[in-house]
C-alpha positions as semicolon CSV with decimal commas, in nm:
position;residue;x (nm);y (nm);z (nm)
1;X;7,858;12,046;18,193
2;X;7,696;12,367;18,074
3;X;7,373;12,463;18,243
4;X;7,123;12,678;18,057
5;X;6,822;12,840;18,220
6;X;6,554;13,001;18,005
7;X;6,293;13,249;18,117
8;X;6,050;13,499;17,972
9;X;5,790;13,277;17,812
10;X;5,419;13,339;17,850
11;X;5,091;13,417;17,682
12;X;5,078;13,704;17,433
13;X;4,830;13,823;17,172
14;X;4,906;13,797;16,803
15;X;5,108;14,097;16,691
16;X;5,262;14,137;17,033
17;X;5,618;14,103;17,158
18;X;5,805;13,891;17,408
19;X;6,168;13,860;17,515
20;X;6,323;13,530;17,615
21;X;6,641;13,509;17,821
22;X;6,891;13,228;17,861
23;X;7,156;13,237;18,132
24;X;7,454;13,009;18,068
25;X;7,681;12,872;18,341
26;X;7,964;12,869;18,087
27;X;8,007;13,007;17,740
28;X;8,031;12,794;17,433
29;X;8,114;12,917;17,083
30;X;7,758;12,909;16,955
31;X;7,432;12,978;17,132
32;X;7,103;12,894;16,970
33;X;6,729;12,910;17,015
34;X;6,510;12,627;16,897
35;X;6,139;12,559;16,931
36;X;5,904;12,266;16,928
37;X;5,533;12,294;16,865
38;X;5,289;12,016;16,962
39;X;5,311;11,727;16,720
40;X;5,608;11,876;16,536
41;X;5,982;11,825;16,540
42;X;6,214;12,066;16,712
43;X;6,327;12,337;16,471
44;X;6,601;12,594;16,456
45;X;6,504;12,955;16,527
46;X;6,820;13,163;16,565
47;X;7,186;13,140;16,664
48;X;7,467;13,372;16,768
49;X;7,839;13,341;16,829
50;X;7,969;13,469;17,161
51;X;8,278;13,607;16,992
52;X;8,197;13,848;16,715
53;X;7,821;13,831;16,752
54;X;7,751;13,678;16,410
55;X;7,386;13,577;16,382
56;X;7,168;13,342;16,180
57;X;6,789;13,315;16,157
58;X;6,533;13,077;16,025
59;X;6,341;13,224;15,733
60;X;6,018;13,199;15,930
61;X;6,138;13,448;16,193
62;X;6,375;13,670;15,995
63;X;6,281;14,034;16,037
64;X;6,061;13,962;16,339
65;X;6,302;13,805;16,591
66;X;6,639;13,932;16,710
67;X;6,899;13,729;16,894
68;X;7,158;13,908;17,106
69;X;7,399;13,840;17,391
70;X;7,530;14,014;17,699
71;X;7,883;13,896;17,762
72;X;7,899;14,039;18,112
73;X;7,589;13,846;18,218
74;X;7,653;13,527;18,016
75;X;7,301;13,575;17,885
76;X;7,150;13,531;17,541
77;X;6,822;13,695;17,447
78;X;6,558;13,632;17,187
79;X;6,346;13,938;17,120
80;X;6,031;13,827;16,943
81;X;5,802;14,071;16,766
82;X;5,498;14,060;16,538
83;X;5,414;13,728;16,694
84;X;5,185;13,488;16,513
85;X;4,984;13,191;16,633
86;X;5,228;12,963;16,452
87;X;5,506;13,087;16,682
88;X;5,338;12,899;16,966
89;X;5,587;12,641;17,094
90;X;5,824;12,547;17,370
91;X;6,141;12,746;17,314
92;X;6,476;12,596;17,405
93;X;6,815;12,754;17,451
94;X;7,117;12,549;17,340
95;X;7,496;12,573;17,337
96;X;7,764;12,420;17,118
97;X;8,133;12,426;17,041
98;X;8,230;12,500;16,686
99;X;8,456;12,693;16,460
100;X;8,165;12,843;16,273
101;X;7,810;12,947;16,344
102;X;7,588;12,647;16,295
103;X;7,226;12,532;16,311
104;X;7,323;12,184;16,431
105;X;7,554;12,003;16,670
106;X;7,418;12,158;16,987
107;X;7,528;11,960;17,293
108;X;7,365;12,138;17,583
109;X;7,000;12,226;17,622
110;X;6,785;12,418;17,864
111;X;6,457;12,295;18,005
112;X;6,246;12,508;17,772
113;X;5,997;12,788;17,818
114;X;5,643;12,793;17,679
115;X;5,537;13,069;17,441
116;X;5,169;13,084;17,352
117;X;5,038;13,331;17,097
118;X;4,663;13,381;17,096
119;X;4,488;13,494;16,779
């Protein structure tokens, strides 16, 4: 059982930045960030492979968010910049096995961290 613990959420003004962290008890091939806004379905944000560091981003965050990992700390980060009110959501870290980087099939989830962007 992989345990994922997110941190770093909070309240930030539009245009500002925030960095989320996710500490994993064990590594899985793919690590992802997802988010869920009130009244909306959970959506993919970004993903990274532990080995090789390949990344993938949703179009809505491409160029503003950066996903990265620290192998020594078993930690994945989501650096968020140029934040908009529509980025307001609960952000979840997730882990999955897989031969390729993927936006689906995530088996393990963290408890989530709230990000609120004020306009």
